[in-house]
Short mmCIF file of C-alpha atoms in Angstrom, two decimals:
data_model
loop_
_atom_site.label_atom_id
_atom_site.label_comp_id
_atom_site.label_asym_id
_atom_site.label_seq_id
_atom_site.Cartn_x
_atom_site.Cartn_y
_atom_site.Cartn_z
CA MET A 11 0.00 -0.01 0.00
CA SER A 12 1.32 3.45 -0.90
CA ALA A 13 1.89 6.12 1.72
CA SER A 14 -1.09 8.15 0.48
CA ALA A 15 -3.44 5.13 0.45
CA ASP A 16 -2.25 4.03 3.90
CA SER A 17 -2.79 7.53 5.30
CA PHE A 18 -6.22 7.73 3.66
CA PHE A 19 -7.51 4.51 5.21
CA GLN A 20 -6.02 5.38 8.59
CA GLY A 21 -8.06 8.59 8.36
CA VAL A 22 -11.23 6.69 7.47
CA TRP A 23 -10.81 4.12 10.25
CA TYR A 24 -9.49 6.27 13.09
CA GLN A 25 -10.36 9.90 12.38
CA GLY A 26 -13.85 9.67 10.90
CA ARG A 27 -12.91 10.94 7.46
CA ALA A 28 -14.86 9.92 4.33
CA ARG A 29 -17.59 8.20 6.32
CA TRP A 30 -19.43 7.49 3.09
CA LEU A 31 -16.64 5.05 2.16
CA SER A 32 -16.97 3.20 5.44
CA TRP A 33 -20.70 2.76 4.80
CA LEU A 34 -20.01 1.70 1.21
CA LEU A 35 -17.59 -0.99 2.41
CA ALA A 36 -19.97 -2.29 5.08
CA PRO A 37 -21.16 -5.34 3.05
CA LEU A 38 -17.53 -6.46 2.64
CA SER A 39 -17.08 -6.04 6.41
CA TRP A 40 -20.08 -8.32 7.05
CA LEU A 41 -18.52 -10.91 4.75
CA PHE A 42 -15.17 -10.60 6.48
CA HIS A 43 -16.86 -10.96 9.88
CA LEU A 44 -18.57 -14.14 8.68
CA ILE A 45 -15.25 -15.58 7.46
CA VAL A 46 -13.56 -14.75 10.78
CA PHE A 47 -16.41 -16.39 12.72
CA ALA A 48 -16.42 -19.51 10.54
CA ARG A 49 -12.66 -19.92 10.74
CA ARG A 50 -12.63 -19.60 14.52
CA ALA A 51 -15.51 -22.05 14.84
CA ALA A 52 -13.67 -24.55 12.62
CA PHE A 53 -10.62 -24.46 14.91
CA ARG A 54 -12.79 -24.83 18.02
CA ALA A 55 -14.62 -27.81 16.53
CA GLY A 56 -11.39 -29.47 15.45
CA LEU A 57 -12.23 -29.24 11.75
CA LEU A 58 -9.05 -27.23 11.39
CA PRO A 59 -6.31 -28.78 13.55
CA SER A 60 -4.35 -26.89 16.19
CA VAL A 61 -0.90 -28.06 17.26
CA ARG A 62 0.66 -27.90 20.71
CA VAL A 63 4.45 -27.64 20.81
CA SER A 64 6.64 -28.95 23.62
CA ARG A 65 7.17 -25.61 25.39
CA PRO A 66 4.76 -22.95 26.70
CA VAL A 67 3.55 -20.41 24.15
CA ILE A 68 2.53 -16.81 24.87
CA VAL A 69 0.76 -15.01 22.04
CA ILE A 70 1.03 -11.23 21.73
CA GLY A 71 -1.28 -9.60 19.22
CA ASN A 72 -3.99 -7.10 18.54
CA ILE A 73 -7.50 -7.03 17.09
CA THR A 74 -6.92 -3.94 14.97
CA VAL A 75 -4.84 -2.98 11.96
CA GLY A 76 -2.18 -0.40 12.63
CA GLY A 77 0.34 0.29 15.33
CA THR A 78 -0.63 -0.48 18.93
CA GLY A 79 2.79 -0.85 20.60
CA LYS A 80 2.84 -4.62 20.11
CA THR A 81 6.50 -4.83 19.11
CA PRO A 82 7.77 -2.70 22.05
CA PHE A 83 5.69 -4.88 24.38
CA THR A 84 7.15 -8.05 22.86
CA ILE A 85 10.63 -6.64 23.46
CA TRP A 86 9.72 -5.75 27.05
CA LEU A 87 8.24 -9.21 27.70
CA ALA A 88 11.19 -11.06 26.19
CA ASN A 89 13.65 -9.08 28.29
CA GLU A 90 11.53 -9.59 31.42
CA LEU A 91 11.40 -13.35 30.93
CA GLN A 92 15.13 -13.50 30.24
CA SER A 93 15.81 -11.57 33.44
CA ARG A 94 13.96 -14.36 35.22
CA GLY A 95 16.27 -17.01 33.78
CA ARG A 96 14.18 -18.18 30.83
CA SER A 97 15.56 -18.90 27.36
CA VAL A 98 13.10 -17.04 25.14
CA GLY A 99 12.21 -17.77 21.55
CA ILE A 100 10.31 -15.17 19.51
CA VAL A 101 8.47 -16.31 16.37
CA LEU A 102 6.88 -14.04 13.79
CA ARG A 103 5.80 -13.90 10.18
CA GLY A 104 8.82 -11.98 8.91
CA TYR A 105 6.57 -9.64 6.95
CA GLY A 106 8.23 -8.35 3.80
CA GLY A 107 11.12 -10.82 4.03
CA ARG A 108 12.28 -12.42 0.78
CA SER A 109 14.13 -15.44 2.12
CA SER A 110 13.90 -18.55 -0.08
CA VAL A 111 13.97 -20.82 2.98
CA TRP A 112 11.53 -20.83 5.91
CA PRO A 113 11.61 -21.02 8.89
CA ARG A 114 14.60 -18.73 9.07
CA ASP A 115 16.88 -18.10 12.05
CA VAL A 116 17.26 -14.37 12.69
CA HIS A 117 20.33 -12.75 14.22
CA PRO A 118 21.15 -9.07 14.85
CA ASP A 119 23.18 -8.94 11.63
CA THR A 120 20.73 -10.87 9.40
CA PRO A 121 19.85 -8.79 6.30
CA TRP A 122 16.44 -7.28 6.94
CA GLU A 123 15.49 -7.74 3.30
CA GLU A 124 15.44 -11.49 3.87
CA VAL A 125 13.41 -11.69 7.09
CA GLY A 126 11.69 -8.32 7.52
CA ASP A 127 12.52 -5.29 9.64
CA GLU A 128 10.64 -6.33 12.80
CA ALA A 129 12.46 -9.67 12.99
CA VAL A 130 15.88 -8.00 12.94
CA LEU A 131 14.77 -5.35 15.44
CA LEU A 132 13.59 -8.05 17.85
CA ALA A 133 16.90 -9.89 17.54
CA GLN A 134 18.88 -6.70 18.11
CA SER A 135 16.77 -5.47 21.03
CA THR A 136 16.45 -8.70 23.01
CA GLY A 137 19.30 -11.08 22.15
CA ALA A 138 16.61 -13.80 22.22
CA ILE A 139 16.22 -16.72 19.84
CA VAL A 140 14.27 -15.28 16.90
CA VAL A 141 12.72 -17.35 14.10
CA ALA A 142 10.73 -15.93 11.17
CA GLY A 143 8.43 -17.69 8.77
CA PRO A 144 4.83 -18.08 7.61
CA ASP A 145 4.22 -21.34 9.55
CA ARG A 146 4.08 -20.45 13.25
CA VAL A 147 4.13 -24.11 14.31
CA ALA A 148 7.31 -24.76 12.31
CA ASP A 149 8.78 -21.50 13.64
CA ALA A 150 8.03 -22.48 17.25
CA ARG A 151 9.52 -25.94 16.80
CA ARG A 152 12.66 -24.43 15.32
CA ALA A 153 12.98 -21.97 18.23
CA ILE A 154 12.67 -24.90 20.66
CA GLU A 155 15.34 -26.83 18.73
CA ARG A 156 17.62 -23.82 19.25
CA GLY A 157 17.05 -23.94 22.99
CA ALA A 158 13.95 -21.86 23.75
CA ASP A 159 12.07 -22.99 26.84
CA ILE A 160 9.29 -20.46 26.35
CA VAL A 161 7.96 -19.13 23.02
CA LEU A 162 6.51 -15.68 22.26
CA SER A 163 4.38 -15.53 19.12
CA ASP A 164 4.52 -11.92 17.91
CA ASP A 165 1.35 -10.77 16.12
CA GLY A 166 -0.04 -14.26 16.64
CA LEU A 167 -3.53 -13.64 18.03
CA GLN A 168 -5.28 -14.78 14.83
CA HIS A 169 -2.90 -17.69 14.15
CA TYR A 170 -5.06 -20.36 15.78
CA ARG A 171 -3.11 -23.30 14.41
CA LEU A 172 -0.54 -22.79 17.18
CA VAL A 173 -1.95 -23.71 20.59
CA ARG A 174 -1.24 -21.02 23.15
CA ASP A 175 -0.95 -21.07 26.93
CA ARG A 176 -1.49 -17.32 27.33
CA GLU A 177 -2.95 -14.61 25.13
CA ILE A 178 -2.08 -10.92 25.53
CA ALA A 179 -3.78 -8.29 23.38
CA VAL A 180 -2.23 -4.84 22.95
CA ILE A 181 -4.30 -1.70 22.24
CA ASP A 182 -3.31 1.90 21.57
CA ALA A 183 -4.89 4.24 24.13
CA ARG A 184 -5.35 7.11 21.69
CA ARG A 185 -6.94 5.20 18.80
CA LEU A 186 -8.61 2.27 20.61
CA PHE A 187 -10.92 0.54 18.06
CA GLY A 188 -11.30 3.35 15.56
CA ASN A 189 -14.82 3.45 14.10
CA GLY A 190 -15.52 0.01 15.58
CA ARG A 191 -16.06 -1.73 12.25
CA MET A 192 -14.49 -4.83 10.79
CA LEU A 193 -12.14 -4.71 7.81
CA PRO A 194 -12.24 -3.14 5.29
CA ALA A 195 -14.80 -0.60 6.56
CA GLY A 196 -12.90 -0.30 9.83
CA PRO A 197 -9.64 -1.44 11.45
CA LEU A 198 -10.92 -4.51 13.33
CA ARG A 199 -9.45 -7.92 12.52
CA GLU A 200 -11.79 -9.53 15.04
CA PRO A 201 -14.83 -8.23 16.97
CA GLN A 202 -14.20 -6.30 20.19
CA ARG A 203 -15.77 -9.13 22.20
CA ARG A 204 -12.66 -11.17 21.40
CA LEU A 205 -10.90 -9.26 24.19
CA ALA A 206 -13.10 -11.01 26.75
CA GLU A 207 -11.29 -14.25 25.88
CA VAL A 208 -7.67 -13.12 26.23
CA ASP A 209 -5.74 -13.53 29.48
CA LEU A 210 -4.72 -9.87 29.62
CA THR A 211 -5.22 -6.67 27.64
CA VAL A 212 -2.40 -4.12 27.68
CA VAL A 213 -3.19 -0.54 26.73
CA THR A 214 -0.19 1.50 25.57
CA ASP A 215 -0.15 5.26 26.03
CA ARG A 216 2.43 7.97 25.41
CA ALA A 217 4.39 9.54 28.22
CA ASN A 218 4.15 13.09 26.87
CA GLY A 219 0.78 14.73 27.37
CA ALA A 220 -2.22 13.72 29.46
CA SER A 221 -3.82 10.34 28.78
CA GLN A 222 -7.03 10.55 26.76
CA LEU A 223 -8.19 7.08 27.88
CA PRO A 224 -11.30 7.00 30.11
CA ASP A 225 -10.92 4.66 33.06
CA ASN A 226 -13.64 2.31 31.79
CA ALA A 227 -12.69 2.32 28.10
CA VAL A 228 -11.02 -1.09 28.31
CA PRO A 229 -12.14 -2.70 31.58
CA GLY A 230 -9.46 -4.65 33.42
CA ALA A 231 -6.62 -3.58 31.13
CA ALA A 232 -3.05 -3.08 32.27
CA ARG A 233 -1.49 0.23 31.25
CA ALA A 234 1.93 0.69 29.75
CA VAL A 235 3.50 4.11 29.19
CA ALA A 236 5.62 4.30 26.06
CA THR A 237 8.58 6.61 26.62
CA LEU A 238 11.05 7.88 24.03
CA ILE A 239 14.30 7.42 25.90
CA GLU A 240 17.34 8.48 23.89
CA ALA A 241 18.70 8.90 20.37
CA VAL A 242 21.49 6.82 18.88
CA SER A 243 23.60 8.07 15.95
CA LEU A 244 23.45 5.65 13.04
CA ALA A 245 26.86 6.81 11.87
CA SER A 246 28.90 6.77 15.09
CA GLY A 247 26.80 4.98 17.70
CA GLU A 248 26.85 8.06 19.96
CA ARG A 249 23.97 8.15 22.44
CA VAL A 250 22.32 11.36 23.59
CA PRO A 251 19.24 11.96 25.77
CA LEU A 252 16.18 13.12 23.87
CA GLU A 253 16.45 16.45 25.69
CA HIS A 254 19.44 17.13 23.44
CA PHE A 255 16.96 18.06 20.69
CA ARG A 256 14.55 20.07 22.86
CA GLY A 257 13.66 23.41 21.29
CA LYS A 258 15.35 22.42 18.01
CA ARG A 259 13.83 21.84 14.59
CA VAL A 260 14.26 18.27 13.33
CA TYR A 261 12.94 16.08 10.56
CA ALA A 262 11.29 12.85 11.63
CA LEU A 263 10.75 9.70 9.60
CA ALA A 264 8.38 6.86 10.51
CA GLY A 265 7.39 3.78 8.53
CA ILE A 266 5.34 2.12 11.27
CA GLY A 267 1.67 1.29 11.85
CA ASN A 268 0.97 4.64 13.52
CA PRO A 269 3.56 7.25 12.44
CA GLU A 270 1.77 10.09 14.22
CA ALA A 271 2.40 8.40 17.55
CA PHE A 272 6.14 8.83 16.98
CA PHE A 273 5.82 12.42 15.82
CA GLU A 274 3.57 13.34 18.75
CA GLY A 275 5.98 11.74 21.19
CA LEU A 276 8.81 13.88 19.85
CA ARG A 277 6.68 17.04 19.96
CA GLY A 278 5.66 16.19 23.51
CA ALA A 279 9.36 16.22 24.39
CA GLY A 280 9.56 19.84 23.24
CA ILE A 281 11.02 19.15 19.79
CA ASP A 282 9.93 21.06 16.67
CA VAL A 283 9.09 18.23 14.28
CA VAL A 284 8.59 18.13 10.51
CA GLY A 285 7.28 14.60 9.98
CA ARG A 286 7.42 12.29 6.98
CA ALA A 287 5.01 9.36 7.36
CA LEU A 288 5.55 6.20 5.34
CA PRO A 289 3.56 2.94 5.17
CA ASP A 290 4.33 0.26 7.74
CA HIS A 291 7.40 -1.79 6.74
CA ALA A 292 8.21 0.66 3.90
CA GLN A 293 11.53 0.07 2.19
CA LEU A 294 13.64 3.19 2.58
CA SER A 295 15.73 4.78 -0.15
CA ALA A 296 18.45 7.40 -0.10
CA GLU A 297 15.90 9.89 -1.44
CA GLU A 298 13.52 9.25 1.47
CA LEU A 299 16.38 9.79 3.92
CA SER A 300 17.30 13.07 2.27
CA PHE A 301 15.93 16.33 3.68
CA PRO A 302 16.86 19.98 2.96
CA GLY A 303 19.21 21.83 5.27
CA ASP A 304 21.36 20.19 7.91
CA GLU A 305 18.86 19.61 10.73
CA PRO A 306 18.92 16.21 12.46
CA VAL A 307 16.75 13.39 11.09
CA LEU A 308 15.13 11.24 13.79
CA MET A 309 13.54 7.87 13.07
CA THR A 310 12.15 4.83 14.83
CA GLU A 311 14.37 1.87 15.66
CA LYS A 312 12.45 -0.25 13.16
CA ASP A 313 13.21 2.20 10.37
CA ALA A 314 16.87 2.41 11.44
CA VAL A 315 17.24 -1.35 10.80
CA LYS A 316 16.62 -0.69 7.10
CA CYS A 317 18.91 2.26 6.44
CA ARG A 318 22.18 1.95 8.36
CA ALA A 319 24.11 1.57 5.11
CA LEU A 320 22.52 4.77 3.75
CA ALA A 321 22.66 6.89 6.89
CA GLY A 322 24.94 9.84 7.54
CA PRO A 323 25.93 11.89 10.60
CA ARG A 324 22.56 13.64 10.78
CA HIS A 325 20.53 10.41 11.13
CA TRP A 326 19.46 9.20 14.58
CA ALA A 327 17.38 6.25 15.84
CA VAL A 328 15.15 7.00 18.81
CA ARG A 329 14.85 4.24 21.41
CA LEU A 330 11.48 3.54 23.02
CA GLY A 331 10.73 1.77 26.28
CA LEU A 332 7.62 0.72 28.21
CA VAL A 333 6.94 1.43 31.87
CA PHE A 334 4.24 -0.30 33.95
CA ALA A 335 2.79 0.78 37.26
CA ASP A 336 3.74 -1.52 40.16
CA GLU A 337 0.23 -2.99 40.33
CA ASP A 338 0.20 -3.88 36.64
CA SER A 339 3.72 -5.32 36.86
CA LYS A 340 2.47 -7.64 39.58
CA ARG A 341 -0.48 -8.68 37.43
CA LEU A 342 1.86 -9.53 34.58
CA GLY A 343 4.09 -11.43 37.00
CA SER A 344 1.14 -13.47 38.25
CA LEU A 345 0.20 -14.29 34.65
CA LEU A 346 3.72 -15.43 33.82
CA ASP A 347 4.68 -17.19 37.07
CA PRO A 348 3.16 -20.62 36.30
CA LEU A 349 4.92 -20.72 32.92
CA VAL A 350 8.25 -19.53 34.33
CA ARG A 351 8.18 -22.06 37.17
CA GLY A 352 7.14 -24.83 34.80
#
């Protein structure tokens, strides 16, 4: 999908633009809803087989299209489990990867073109066992062969073929469920009632600015605050706090599910931002990294994976971290404890 088309549909789904199109697409949404219901029912009835692997599986996913903070949460969860002595395997589709062989082991230096940008980012950010490929069962088995004693399935909520021990859904606090309609009239992959079946819902919000989430918007959800921590030079590896750019004009680049979240986070830190939004997983070129003047260019870590060979001294990757309140950290701990002990 082109940048303009991606931006257009994000506007229809989340900002109420072109409501006539949403109504026009409603019959296709009803058909999609029927397909989703029938597929789920087939797995529940055993008509489509599900497979249990030999280690516990935690699924992290969402019920909407677009960025929700799922990848940062997967990174947080992998690092948390590793701090508790677990050998973690992360499996994912490897969207956009052009490898001729699947499943594919992913390492920090694996070419992103072969396995996708998210796979390489997860390997770089966690040091965990990462396996990419379209067959989640084969991916999980490969991760276990490599030594994983617990498996995280990234963006795996709708991949019912892989039996899961825990399900965690991630939602963006600012966008929630958009217009509340199923694809293609709205952003929903599954109905909102699906959240009643998961073990935990995590709502991600941005540190800068007051939360816009009513207390009862997602009952029982844990809250995670996404914080832009520091910037890392792609040319030299120098690290500076984000405050280094406060009051300065910068260009910002984001090819993620919700580019505005990144731009707003930078603006909330007191930075004057001129943003360039690209489609999720967009392949970056030298032209797209080029901006007039000599102001710094800030980008997400996922985008940085794809352009280190093209970057110059003005290009910086901005690191993001999640912070949970003590109460929600304890809830997560209670959810994980039986799997960690086992």
